[in-house]
Amino acid sequence: MVSTVFQQKKYLGQNFIYDKDFLSSLIKDIKLDKLVIEIGMGKGTLTEVLSRRAKKVITFEIDKTLKPALPPNVEIIYGDALENDFTRFDDFIVVANLPYYITTPLIIKFMRLKHCRALYLMVQKEVAERIVSRPNAKSYGALSVLCQTMGKTEILRHVPRDKFSPPPKVDSAFISIIKNEVEFDISLGKVLKDAFSKRRKKLSNIFSKEVLEESGINGNLRPENLSSTDFLKIRHALCGKISM
Ligand code: SAM
């Protein structure tokens, strides 16, 4: 007889959370009045908890062998979330216990989408720290600035390894990124890439004197010293001066 026991796939980040009371407490302060998009349905525990309070949940799962029974207000879409076109959805929020290997590209994908209003994500602790990190900290970088320029970031809870099955080899944290009205544009991406690929260099070696003067920023500083507001000033000064 062929065994039908489900084999968890480590390479897909399949560290599940089965404790529904814990999941309910994790999401209790989240306003679920918009469409909820979940990445990585797994066995559907978080999906089910979300569906109790949300009008509609659309959940994405790459592993077609996962087929939990879920309420009628849940739609399952199988496939790679990174390949999916989310522009077809109106206002939505994302809530997910992420597969950690796609964290950064997925966050960037959602930061670019105007209709994505907020993200509530379980991520690796070090990534959470990078996202909320402030200028001059070691963990401060392009991801910190991108998220903080376009939203308010917060670590909501540190989550111990034993909450997952199997326990991952890393610590985790549940974070929020509540987006503001600043829209992503390619010039901001370019400024951050230029700056943080040379994070130990002085700004005067990265941006022109004219741009630094217009943005009122001291050329002796380094990228890691600048706040997200400073980066917006540089982007503004660069507008029309860079060819994309
Ligand atoms: N939400 C469930 C929970 O909390 O128990 C599962 C979370 S588990 C950390 C991540 C899930 O994401 C797994 O079910 C995995 O198969 C799925 N996954 C991995 N890569 C994916 C991708 N590229 N697109 C969509 N889902 C993916």
Coordinates of N, CA and C and ligand atoms in Angstrom, one line a residue:
M1 N 0.8 -1.2 0.0 CA 0.0 0.0 0.0 C 0.9 1.3 0.0
V2 N 0.5 2.3 -0.8 CA 1.3 3.5 -0.9 C 0.9 4.4 0.4
S3 N 2.0 4.9 1.1 CA 1.7 5.7 2.2 C 1.3 7.1 1.8
T4 N 0.3 7.6 2.5 CA -0.2 9.0 2.2 C 0.2 10.0 3.2
V5 N 1.2 9.6 4.1 CA 1.6 10.5 5.1 C 2.3 11.7 4.5
F6 N 2.0 12.9 4.9 CA 2.6 14.1 4.3 C 4.0 14.3 4.8
Q7 N 4.9 14.4 3.8 CA 6.3 14.7 4.2 C 6.6 16.2 4.1
Q8 N 7.0 16.8 5.2 CA 7.2 18.2 5.1 C 8.5 18.5 4.4
K9 N 8.4 19.6 3.5 CA 9.6 19.9 2.6 C 10.3 21.1 3.2
K10 N 11.5 20.7 3.7 CA 12.4 21.8 4.3 C 12.7 22.9 3.3
Y11 N 13.0 22.4 2.1 CA 13.4 23.4 1.1 C 12.3 24.4 0.7
L12 N 11.1 24.1 1.1 CA 10.0 25.1 0.9 C 9.7 25.9 2.2
G13 N 10.5 25.8 3.1 CA 10.3 26.5 4.4 C 9.1 26.0 5.1
Q14 N 8.8 24.7 5.1 CA 7.6 24.2 5.7 C 7.7 24.0 7.2
N15 N 7.7 25.1 7.9 CA 7.7 25.0 9.4 C 6.3 25.5 9.8
F16 N 5.5 24.6 10.2 CA 4.1 25.0 10.4 C 3.8 25.4 11.8
I17 N 2.8 26.2 12.0 CA 2.3 26.5 13.4 C 0.9 25.9 13.5
Y18 N 0.7 25.0 14.5 CA -0.5 24.3 14.7 C -1.4 24.9 15.8
D19 N -0.8 25.8 16.6 CA -1.5 26.3 17.8 C -2.4 27.5 17.4
K20 N -3.7 27.1 17.2 CA -4.6 28.2 16.7 C -4.9 29.3 17.7
D21 N -4.8 29.0 19.0 CA -5.0 30.0 20.1 C -3.8 31.0 20.0
F22 N -2.6 30.5 19.7 CA -1.5 31.4 19.6 C -1.6 32.2 18.4
L23 N -2.1 31.6 17.2 CA -2.3 32.4 16.0 C -3.3 33.5 16.2
S24 N -4.4 33.1 16.9 CA -5.5 34.1 17.1 C -4.9 35.3 17.9
S25 N -4.1 35.0 18.9 CA -3.6 36.1 19.7 C -2.6 36.9 18.9
L26 N -1.9 36.3 18.0 CA -0.9 37.0 17.1 C -1.6 38.0 16.2
I27 N -2.8 37.7 15.8 CA -3.4 38.6 14.8 C -4.6 39.4 15.4
K28 N -4.7 39.3 16.7 CA -5.9 39.9 17.3 C -6.1 41.4 17.1
D29 N -5.0 42.1 17.0 CA -5.1 43.6 16.8 C -5.1 44.0 15.3
I30 N -5.1 43.1 14.4 CA -5.0 43.4 13.0 C -6.4 43.7 12.5
K31 N -6.6 44.8 11.8 CA -7.9 45.1 11.3 C -8.1 44.3 10.0
L32 N -9.0 43.5 9.9 CA -9.2 42.6 8.8 C -10.4 43.0 7.9
D33 N -10.5 44.3 7.7 CA -11.7 44.8 6.9 C -11.4 44.8 5.4
K34 N -10.2 44.5 5.0 CA -9.9 44.5 3.6 C -9.7 43.0 3.2
L35 N -9.5 42.8 1.9 CA -9.1 41.5 1.4 C -7.8 41.1 2.1
V36 N -7.8 39.9 2.5 CA -6.5 39.4 3.2 C -5.9 38.4 2.2
I37 N -4.6 38.7 2.0 CA -3.8 37.8 1.1 C -2.8 37.1 2.0
E38 N -2.8 35.8 2.0 CA -1.8 35.0 2.7 C -0.8 34.3 1.8
I39 N 0.4 34.3 2.2 CA 1.4 33.6 1.3 C 1.9 32.4 2.1
G40 N 1.7 31.2 1.5 CA 2.1 30.0 2.2 C 1.0 29.4 3.1
M41 N 0.0 28.8 2.5 CA -1.1 28.3 3.3 C -0.7 27.1 4.3
G42 N 0.2 26.3 3.8 CA 0.6 25.1 4.6 C -0.6 24.3 4.9
K43 N -0.8 23.9 6.2 CA -1.9 23.1 6.6 C -3.2 23.9 6.8
G44 N -3.1 25.2 6.6 CA -4.3 26.1 6.6 C -4.7 26.6 8.0
T45 N -3.8 26.4 9.0 CA -4.2 26.8 10.4 C -4.3 28.4 10.5
L46 N -3.3 29.1 10.0 CA -3.4 30.6 10.0 C -4.6 31.0 9.1
T47 N -4.7 30.4 8.0 CA -5.8 30.7 7.0 C -7.1 30.6 7.7
E48 N -7.3 29.5 8.4 CA -8.6 29.3 9.0 C -8.9 30.4 10.1
V49 N -7.8 30.7 10.9 CA -8.0 31.7 11.9 C -8.3 33.0 11.3
L50 N -7.6 33.4 10.2 CA -7.9 34.6 9.5 C -9.3 34.7 9.0
S51 N -9.8 33.5 8.5 CA -11.1 33.5 7.8 C -12.3 33.7 8.8
R52 N -12.0 33.5 10.1 CA -13.0 33.7 11.1 C -13.4 35.2 11.2
R53 N -12.5 36.0 10.9 CA -12.8 37.5 11.1 C -12.7 38.2 9.8
A54 N -12.1 37.7 8.7 CA -12.0 38.4 7.5 C -13.2 38.1 6.6
K55 N -13.5 39.0 5.7 CA -14.6 38.7 4.7 C -14.1 37.7 3.7
K56 N -12.9 38.0 3.2 CA -12.3 37.1 2.2 C -10.8 36.9 2.4
V57 N -10.4 35.7 2.3 CA -8.9 35.4 2.3 C -8.5 34.7 1.0
I58 N -7.5 35.2 0.4 CA -6.9 34.5 -0.8 C -5.6 34.0 -0.3
T59 N -5.4 32.7 -0.4 CA -4.1 32.1 0.1 C -3.3 31.5 -1.0
F60 N -2.0 31.7 -1.1 CA -1.1 31.2 -2.1 C -0.3 30.1 -1.6
E61 N -0.2 29.0 -2.3 CA 0.6 27.9 -1.8 C 1.3 27.2 -3.0
I62 N 2.6 27.0 -2.9 CA 3.3 26.4 -4.0 C 3.2 24.8 -4.0
D63 N 2.9 24.3 -2.9 CA 2.9 22.8 -2.8 C 1.5 22.3 -3.0
K64 N 1.2 21.7 -4.2 CA -0.1 21.2 -4.5 C -0.6 20.0 -3.8
T65 N 0.3 19.4 -3.0 CA -0.1 18.2 -2.2 C -0.8 18.7 -0.9
L66 N -0.7 20.0 -0.6 CA -1.4 20.5 0.6 C -2.8 20.9 0.3
K67 N -3.8 20.2 0.9 CA -5.2 20.4 0.5 C -6.1 20.4 1.8
P68 N -5.9 21.4 2.6 CA -6.7 21.5 3.8 C -8.1 21.8 3.5
A69 N -9.1 21.4 4.3 CA -10.5 21.8 4.1 C -10.6 23.2 4.8
L70 N -11.1 24.1 4.0 CA -11.2 25.5 4.5 C -12.6 26.1 4.3
P71 N -13.0 27.1 5.0 CA -14.3 27.7 4.9 C -14.5 28.3 3.5
P72 N -15.8 28.6 3.1 CA -16.1 29.1 1.8 C -15.5 30.5 1.5
N73 N -15.2 31.3 2.5 CA -14.6 32.6 2.2 C -13.1 32.6 1.9
V74 N -12.6 31.3 1.7 CA -11.2 31.2 1.4 C -11.0 30.7 0.0
E75 N -10.1 31.4 -0.7 CA -9.8 30.9 -2.1 C -8.3 30.5 -2.1
I76 N -8.1 29.3 -2.6 CA -6.7 28.8 -2.6 C -6.1 29.0 -4.0
I77 N -5.0 29.6 -4.2 CA -4.3 29.7 -5.5 C -2.9 28.9 -5.4
Y78 N -2.8 27.9 -6.2 CA -1.5 27.2 -6.2 C -0.5 27.8 -7.1
G79 N 0.7 27.9 -6.7 CA 1.8 28.4 -7.6 C 2.8 29.2 -6.7
D80 N 3.8 29.7 -7.4 CA 4.8 30.5 -6.7 C 4.4 31.9 -6.5
A81 N 4.3 32.3 -5.3 CA 3.8 33.7 -5.0 C 4.7 34.7 -5.6
L82 N 5.9 34.4 -5.8 CA 6.8 35.4 -6.5 C 6.5 35.7 -7.9
E83 N 5.8 34.7 -8.5 CA 5.5 34.7 -10.0 C 4.1 35.3 -10.2
N84 N 3.4 35.5 -9.1 CA 2.0 35.9 -9.2 C 1.9 37.4 -9.5
D85 N 0.9 37.8 -10.3 CA 0.6 39.2 -10.5 C -0.5 39.7 -9.5
F86 N 0.0 40.4 -8.5 CA -1.0 40.9 -7.5 C -1.6 42.2 -7.8
T87 N -1.3 42.8 -9.0 CA -1.9 44.1 -9.4 C -3.3 43.9 -9.6
R88 N -3.8 42.7 -9.9 CA -5.2 42.5 -10.2 C -6.1 42.6 -8.9
F89 N -5.5 42.7 -7.8 CA -6.3 42.8 -6.5 C -6.5 44.3 -6.1
D90 N -7.7 44.6 -5.7 CA -7.9 46.0 -5.1 C -7.3 46.0 -3.7
D91 N -7.6 47.0 -2.9 CA -7.0 47.2 -1.6 C -6.9 45.9 -0.8
F92 N -5.7 45.6 -0.4 CA -5.6 44.3 0.4 C -4.5 44.5 1.5
I93 N -4.5 43.6 2.4 CA -3.4 43.5 3.3 C -2.8 42.1 3.2
V94 N -1.5 41.9 3.6 CA -0.9 40.6 3.6 C -0.6 40.1 5.0
V95 N -1.0 38.9 5.3 CA -0.7 38.3 6.6 C -0.1 36.9 6.3
A96 N 1.1 36.7 6.8 CA 1.7 35.4 6.5 C 2.8 35.0 7.4
N97 N 2.8 33.7 7.6 CA 4.0 33.0 8.2 C 4.8 32.6 7.0
L98 N 5.8 33.4 6.7 CA 6.4 33.3 5.4 C 7.4 32.1 5.3
P99 N 7.5 31.6 4.1 CA 8.7 30.7 3.9 C 9.9 31.6 3.8
Y100 N 10.9 31.5 4.7 CA 11.9 32.5 4.8 C 12.8 32.8 3.6
Y101 N 12.9 31.7 2.8 CA 13.8 31.9 1.6 C 13.3 32.9 0.6
I102 N 12.0 33.3 0.7 CA 11.5 34.3 -0.3 C 11.2 35.7 0.4
T103 N 11.6 35.9 1.6 CA 11.2 37.1 2.4 C 11.5 38.4 1.7
T104 N 12.8 38.6 1.3 CA 13.1 39.9 0.8 C 12.5 40.2 -0.5
P105 N 12.6 39.3 -1.5 CA 11.9 39.6 -2.8 C 10.4 39.8 -2.7
L106 N 9.8 39.1 -1.7 CA 8.4 39.2 -1.6 C 8.0 40.6 -1.0
I107 N 8.8 41.0 0.0 CA 8.5 42.3 0.7 C 8.7 43.4 -0.4
I108 N 9.7 43.3 -1.2 CA 10.0 44.3 -2.2 C 8.8 44.3 -3.2
K109 N 8.3 43.1 -3.6 CA 7.2 43.0 -4.5 C 6.0 43.7 -4.0
F110 N 5.7 43.5 -2.7 CA 4.5 44.2 -2.1 C 4.7 45.6 -1.8
M111 N 5.9 46.1 -1.5 CA 6.2 47.5 -1.3 C 5.9 48.3 -2.6
R112 N 6.1 47.6 -3.7 CA 5.9 48.3 -5.0 C 4.4 48.5 -5.3
L113 N 3.6 47.7 -4.7 CA 2.2 47.7 -5.0 C 1.4 48.7 -4.2
K114 N 0.8 49.7 -4.9 CA 0.0 50.7 -4.2 C -1.2 50.1 -3.4
H115 N -1.8 49.1 -4.0 CA -3.0 48.5 -3.4 C -2.7 47.7 -2.2
C116 N -1.5 47.4 -2.0 CA -1.1 46.7 -0.7 C -1.0 47.7 0.4
R117 N -1.9 47.6 1.4 CA -1.9 48.7 2.4 C -1.1 48.4 3.6
A118 N -0.9 47.1 3.9 CA -0.1 46.7 5.1 C 0.4 45.3 5.0
L119 N 1.5 45.0 5.7 CA 2.0 43.7 5.7 C 2.2 43.2 7.2
Y120 N 1.8 42.0 7.5 CA 2.0 41.5 8.8 C 2.6 40.1 8.6
L121 N 3.9 40.0 9.0 CA 4.7 38.9 8.5 C 5.5 38.3 9.6
M122 N 5.5 36.9 9.6 CA 6.5 36.2 10.4 C 7.7 36.1 9.6
V123 N 8.8 36.6 10.1 CA 10.1 36.5 9.4 C 11.2 36.1 10.3
Q124 N 12.4 35.8 9.8 CA 13.5 35.5 10.6 C 13.9 36.7 11.4
K125 N 14.3 36.5 12.7 CA 14.6 37.6 13.6 C 15.5 38.6 13.0
E126 N 16.6 38.2 12.4 CA 17.6 39.1 11.8 C 17.0 40.0 10.7
V127 N 16.0 39.5 10.0 CA 15.4 40.3 8.9 C 14.5 41.3 9.6
A128 N 13.8 40.9 10.6 CA 12.9 41.8 11.4 C 13.7 42.9 11.9
E129 N 14.9 42.6 12.4 CA 15.8 43.7 13.0 C 16.3 44.6 11.9
R130 N 16.5 44.1 10.7 CA 17.0 44.9 9.6 C 15.8 45.9 9.2
I131 N 14.6 45.4 9.2 CA 13.5 46.2 8.7 C 13.2 47.3 9.7
V132 N 13.4 47.1 11.0 CA 13.1 48.2 11.9 C 14.3 49.0 12.3
S133 N 15.5 48.6 11.8 CA 16.7 49.2 12.2 C 16.8 50.7 11.9
R134 N 17.5 51.5 12.8 CA 17.6 52.9 12.6 C 19.0 53.3 12.1
P135 N 19.1 54.5 11.6 CA 20.5 55.0 11.1 C 21.6 54.7 12.1
N136 N 22.7 54.4 11.6 CA 24.0 54.1 12.4 C 24.1 52.7 13.0
A137 N 23.0 52.0 12.9 CA 23.0 50.6 13.4 C 23.7 49.7 12.4
K138 N 24.3 48.6 12.8 CA 24.9 47.7 11.9 C 23.9 47.0 10.9
S139 N 22.7 46.8 11.4 CA 21.7 46.1 10.6 C 21.0 47.1 9.7
Y140 N 21.3 48.4 9.7 CA 20.6 49.4 8.9 C 21.1 49.2 7.4
G141 N 20.1 49.2 6.5 CA 20.5 49.0 5.1 C 19.3 49.4 4.2
A142 N 19.5 49.0 2.9 CA 18.5 49.3 1.9 C 17.1 48.9 2.3
L143 N 17.0 47.7 2.9 CA 15.6 47.1 3.2 C 15.0 48.0 4.3
S144 N 15.8 48.4 5.3 CA 15.3 49.3 6.4 C 14.8 50.6 5.8
V145 N 15.6 51.2 4.9 CA 15.1 52.5 4.3 C 13.9 52.3 3.5
L146 N 13.9 51.3 2.6 CA 12.8 51.1 1.7 C 11.5 51.0 2.5
C147 N 11.5 50.1 3.6 CA 10.3 49.9 4.4 C 9.9 51.1 5.2
Q148 N 10.9 51.8 5.7 CA 10.6 53.0 6.6 C 10.2 54.2 5.8
T149 N 10.7 54.3 4.5 CA 10.3 55.4 3.7 C 8.8 55.3 3.3
M150 N 8.4 54.0 3.1 CA 7.1 53.8 2.6 C 6.1 53.3 3.6
G151 N 6.5 53.3 4.9 CA 5.6 52.8 5.9 C 6.2 52.9 7.3
K152 N 5.3 52.5 8.3 CA 5.7 52.4 9.7 C 6.0 51.0 10.0
T153 N 7.2 50.7 10.5 CA 7.6 49.3 10.8 C 7.7 49.1 12.3
E154 N 7.3 47.9 12.6 CA 7.4 47.5 14.1 C 7.5 46.0 14.3
I155 N 8.3 45.6 15.3 CA 8.3 44.2 15.7 C 7.2 44.0 16.7
L156 N 6.2 43.2 16.3 CA 5.0 43.1 17.2 C 5.3 42.0 18.3
R157 N 6.0 40.9 17.9 CA 6.3 39.9 18.9 C 7.4 39.0 18.4
H158 N 8.3 38.6 19.4 CA 9.3 37.6 19.1 C 8.7 36.3 19.3
V159 N 9.0 35.4 18.4 CA 8.3 34.1 18.5 C 9.3 33.0 18.6
P160 N 9.2 32.2 19.7 CA 10.2 31.1 20.0 C 10.1 30.0 18.9
R161 N 11.2 29.3 18.8 CA 11.3 28.2 17.8 C 10.3 27.1 18.0
D162 N 10.0 26.9 19.3 CA 9.2 25.7 19.6 C 7.7 25.9 19.3
K163 N 7.4 27.1 18.8 CA 6.0 27.4 18.3 C 5.8 26.7 16.9
F164 N 6.9 26.4 16.2 CA 6.8 25.8 14.9 C 7.1 24.3 14.9
S165 N 6.5 23.6 13.9 CA 6.8 22.2 13.8 C 7.2 21.9 12.3
P166 N 8.4 21.4 12.1 CA 9.5 21.2 13.0 C 10.0 22.6 13.4
P167 N 10.7 22.7 14.6 CA 11.3 24.0 14.9 C 12.4 24.4 13.9
P168 N 12.4 25.7 13.4 CA 13.4 26.1 12.5 C 14.7 26.3 13.2
K169 N 15.8 26.5 12.5 CA 17.1 26.6 13.1 C 17.4 28.1 13.5
V170 N 16.4 29.0 13.2 CA 16.6 30.4 13.4 C 15.5 30.9 14.3
D171 N 15.7 32.1 14.9 CA 14.6 32.7 15.7 C 13.7 33.5 14.8
S172 N 12.5 33.8 15.3 CA 11.5 34.5 14.4 C 10.9 35.7 15.1
A173 N 10.3 36.5 14.3 CA 9.6 37.7 14.9 C 8.4 38.0 13.9
F174 N 7.3 38.4 14.5 CA 6.2 38.8 13.8 C 6.2 40.4 13.7
I175 N 6.2 40.9 12.4 CA 6.4 42.3 12.2 C 5.2 42.9 11.5
S176 N 5.1 44.3 11.6 CA 4.1 44.9 10.8 C 4.8 46.0 9.9
I177 N 4.3 46.2 8.7 CA 4.7 47.4 7.9 C 3.4 48.0 7.4
I178 N 3.1 49.1 8.1 CA 1.8 49.8 7.7 C 2.2 50.9 6.7
K179 N 1.7 50.7 5.5 CA 2.2 51.6 4.4 C 1.6 53.0 4.5
N180 N 2.4 54.0 4.0 CA 1.9 55.4 4.0 C 1.6 55.7 2.5
E181 N 1.5 57.0 2.2 CA 1.2 57.4 0.9 C 2.4 57.5 -0.1
V182 N 3.6 57.3 0.5 CA 4.8 57.4 -0.4 C 4.8 56.2 -1.4
E183 N 4.9 56.5 -2.7 CA 4.8 55.4 -3.6 C 6.2 55.0 -4.0
F184 N 6.4 53.7 -4.3 CA 7.7 53.2 -4.8 C 7.9 53.8 -6.2
D185 N 9.1 54.3 -6.4 CA 9.4 54.5 -7.8 C 10.9 54.0 -8.0
I186 N 11.2 53.8 -9.3 CA 12.4 53.2 -9.6 C 13.6 54.0 -9.1
S187 N 13.4 55.4 -9.1 CA 14.5 56.2 -8.7 C 14.9 56.0 -7.2
L188 N 13.9 55.7 -6.4 CA 14.2 55.4 -5.0 C 15.0 54.1 -4.9
G189 N 14.6 53.1 -5.6 CA 15.4 51.9 -5.7 C 16.8 52.1 -6.1
K190 N 17.0 53.0 -7.1 CA 18.3 53.2 -7.6 C 19.2 54.0 -6.6
V191 N 18.6 55.0 -5.9 CA 19.3 55.7 -4.9 C 19.8 54.7 -3.8
L192 N 18.9 53.9 -3.3 CA 19.3 52.9 -2.3 C 20.4 51.9 -2.7
K193 N 20.2 51.5 -4.0 CA 21.2 50.5 -4.5 C 22.6 51.2 -4.6
D194 N 22.6 52.4 -5.2 CA 23.9 53.2 -5.3 C 24.5 53.4 -3.9
A195 N 23.6 53.8 -3.0 CA 24.2 54.2 -1.6 C 24.7 53.0 -0.9
F196 N 23.9 51.9 -0.8 CA 24.3 50.8 0.1 C 25.2 49.8 -0.5
S197 N 25.4 49.9 -1.8 CA 26.5 49.1 -2.4 C 27.9 49.7 -2.0
K198 N 27.8 51.0 -1.5 CA 29.1 51.6 -1.1 C 28.8 52.2 0.3
R199 N 28.3 51.4 1.2 CA 27.9 51.9 2.5 C 28.9 52.5 3.4
R200 N 30.2 52.2 3.2 CA 31.3 52.8 4.0 C 31.9 54.0 3.3
K201 N 31.4 54.3 2.1 CA 32.0 55.5 1.4 C 31.3 56.7 1.8
K202 N 32.0 57.9 1.7 CA 31.4 59.2 2.0 C 30.4 59.5 0.9
L203 N 29.3 60.2 1.2 CA 28.3 60.5 0.2 C 28.9 61.3 -0.9
S204 N 29.9 62.1 -0.6 CA 30.5 62.9 -1.7 C 31.2 62.0 -2.8
N205 N 31.4 60.8 -2.4 CA 32.0 59.8 -3.4 C 30.9 59.1 -4.2
I206 N 29.6 59.3 -3.7 CA 28.5 58.5 -4.3 C 27.6 59.4 -5.2
F207 N 27.3 60.6 -4.6 CA 26.3 61.5 -5.3 C 27.1 62.8 -5.6
S208 N 26.6 63.5 -6.6 CA 27.3 64.7 -7.1 C 27.1 65.9 -6.0
K209 N 28.0 66.8 -6.1 CA 28.0 68.0 -5.2 C 26.6 68.7 -5.3
E210 N 26.2 68.8 -6.5 CA 25.0 69.5 -6.8 C 23.8 68.9 -6.1
V211 N 23.7 67.5 -6.2 CA 22.6 66.8 -5.6 C 22.6 66.9 -4.1
L212 N 23.9 66.8 -3.5 CA 24.0 66.9 -2.1 C 23.6 68.3 -1.6
E213 N 24.0 69.3 -2.3 CA 23.7 70.7 -1.9 C 22.2 70.9 -2.0
E214 N 21.6 70.4 -3.1 CA 20.1 70.6 -3.2 C 19.4 69.9 -2.1
S215 N 19.9 68.8 -1.7 CA 19.1 68.0 -0.7 C 19.6 68.5 0.8
G216 N 20.6 69.4 0.8 CA 21.0 69.9 2.1 C 21.7 68.9 3.0
I217 N 22.4 67.9 2.4 CA 23.0 66.8 3.1 C 24.5 66.9 3.0
N218 N 25.2 66.8 4.2 CA 26.6 66.9 4.3 C 27.3 65.7 3.6
G219 N 28.2 66.0 2.6 CA 28.8 65.0 1.8 C 29.8 64.2 2.6
N220 N 30.2 64.6 3.9 CA 31.1 63.8 4.7 C 30.4 62.6 5.4
L221 N 29.0 62.6 5.4 CA 28.3 61.5 6.0 C 28.4 60.3 5.1
R222 N 28.0 59.2 5.6 CA 28.0 57.9 4.9 C 26.5 57.4 4.8
P223 N 26.2 56.6 3.8 CA 24.8 56.1 3.7 C 24.2 55.6 5.0
E224 N 25.0 54.9 5.8 CA 24.4 54.4 7.0 C 24.0 55.4 8.0
N225 N 24.4 56.7 7.8 CA 24.1 57.8 8.7 C 22.8 58.5 8.4
L226 N 22.3 58.2 7.2 CA 21.1 59.0 6.7 C 19.8 58.3 7.1
S227 N 18.8 59.2 7.4 CA 17.5 58.7 7.7 C 16.7 58.5 6.4
S228 N 15.5 57.8 6.5 CA 14.7 57.6 5.3 C 14.3 58.9 4.7
T229 N 14.1 60.0 5.6 CA 13.7 61.3 5.1 C 14.9 61.9 4.2
D230 N 16.1 61.7 4.7 CA 17.3 62.2 3.9 C 17.3 61.5 2.6
F231 N 17.0 60.2 2.5 CA 17.1 59.5 1.2 C 16.0 60.0 0.3
L232 N 14.8 60.4 0.9 CA 13.8 61.0 0.0 C 14.2 62.3 -0.5
K233 N 15.0 63.1 0.3 CA 15.5 64.4 -0.2 C 16.5 64.1 -1.4
I234 N 17.3 63.1 -1.2 CA 18.3 62.8 -2.3 C 17.5 62.4 -3.6
R235 N 16.5 61.5 -3.4 CA 15.7 61.1 -4.6 C 15.1 62.3 -5.2
H236 N 14.6 63.2 -4.4 CA 13.9 64.4 -5.0 C 14.9 65.3 -5.8
A237 N 16.1 65.5 -5.2 CA 17.2 66.3 -5.9 C 17.6 65.6 -7.1
L238 N 17.6 64.2 -7.1 CA 18.1 63.5 -8.3 C 17.0 63.5 -9.4
C239 N 15.8 63.7 -9.1 CA 14.7 63.6 -10.1 C 15.0 64.4 -11.3
G240 N 15.0 63.8 -12.4 CA 15.3 64.5 -13.6 C 16.7 64.5 -14.0
K241 N 17.6 64.2 -13.0 CA 19.0 64.2 -13.2 C 19.6 62.8 -13.5
I242 N 18.7 61.8 -13.3 CA 19.2 60.4 -13.6 C 18.5 59.8 -14.8
S243 N 19.2 59.1 -15.5 CA 18.5 58.4 -16.7 C 18.3 57.0 -16.3
M244 N 17.1 56.5 -16.5 CA 16.7 55.2 -16.1 C 16.6 54.2 -17.3
Ligands
SAM1 N1 0.7 29.2 7.0 C1 1.2 27.9 7.5 C2 1.5 27.9 9.0 O1 1.5 29.0 9.5 O2 1.6 26.8 9.5 C3 2.5 27.5 6.7 C4 3.7 28.4 6.8 S1 5.2 27.7 6.3 C5 6.3 28.6 7.2 C6 5.4 28.4 4.6 C7 4.5 27.8 3.5 O3 4.8 28.5 2.3 C8 4.7 26.3 3.2 O4 3.5 25.7 3.2 C9 5.3 26.3 1.8 O5 5.0 25.2 1.1 C10 4.8 27.6 1.2 N2 5.7 28.1 0.2 C11 7.0 28.0 0.0 N3 7.5 28.7 -1.1 C12 6.4 29.3 -1.6 C13 6.2 30.1 -2.7 N4 7.3 30.5 -3.5 N5 5.0 30.6 -3.0 C14 3.9 30.2 -2.2 N6 4.0 29.4 -1.2 C15 5.2 29.0 -0.8

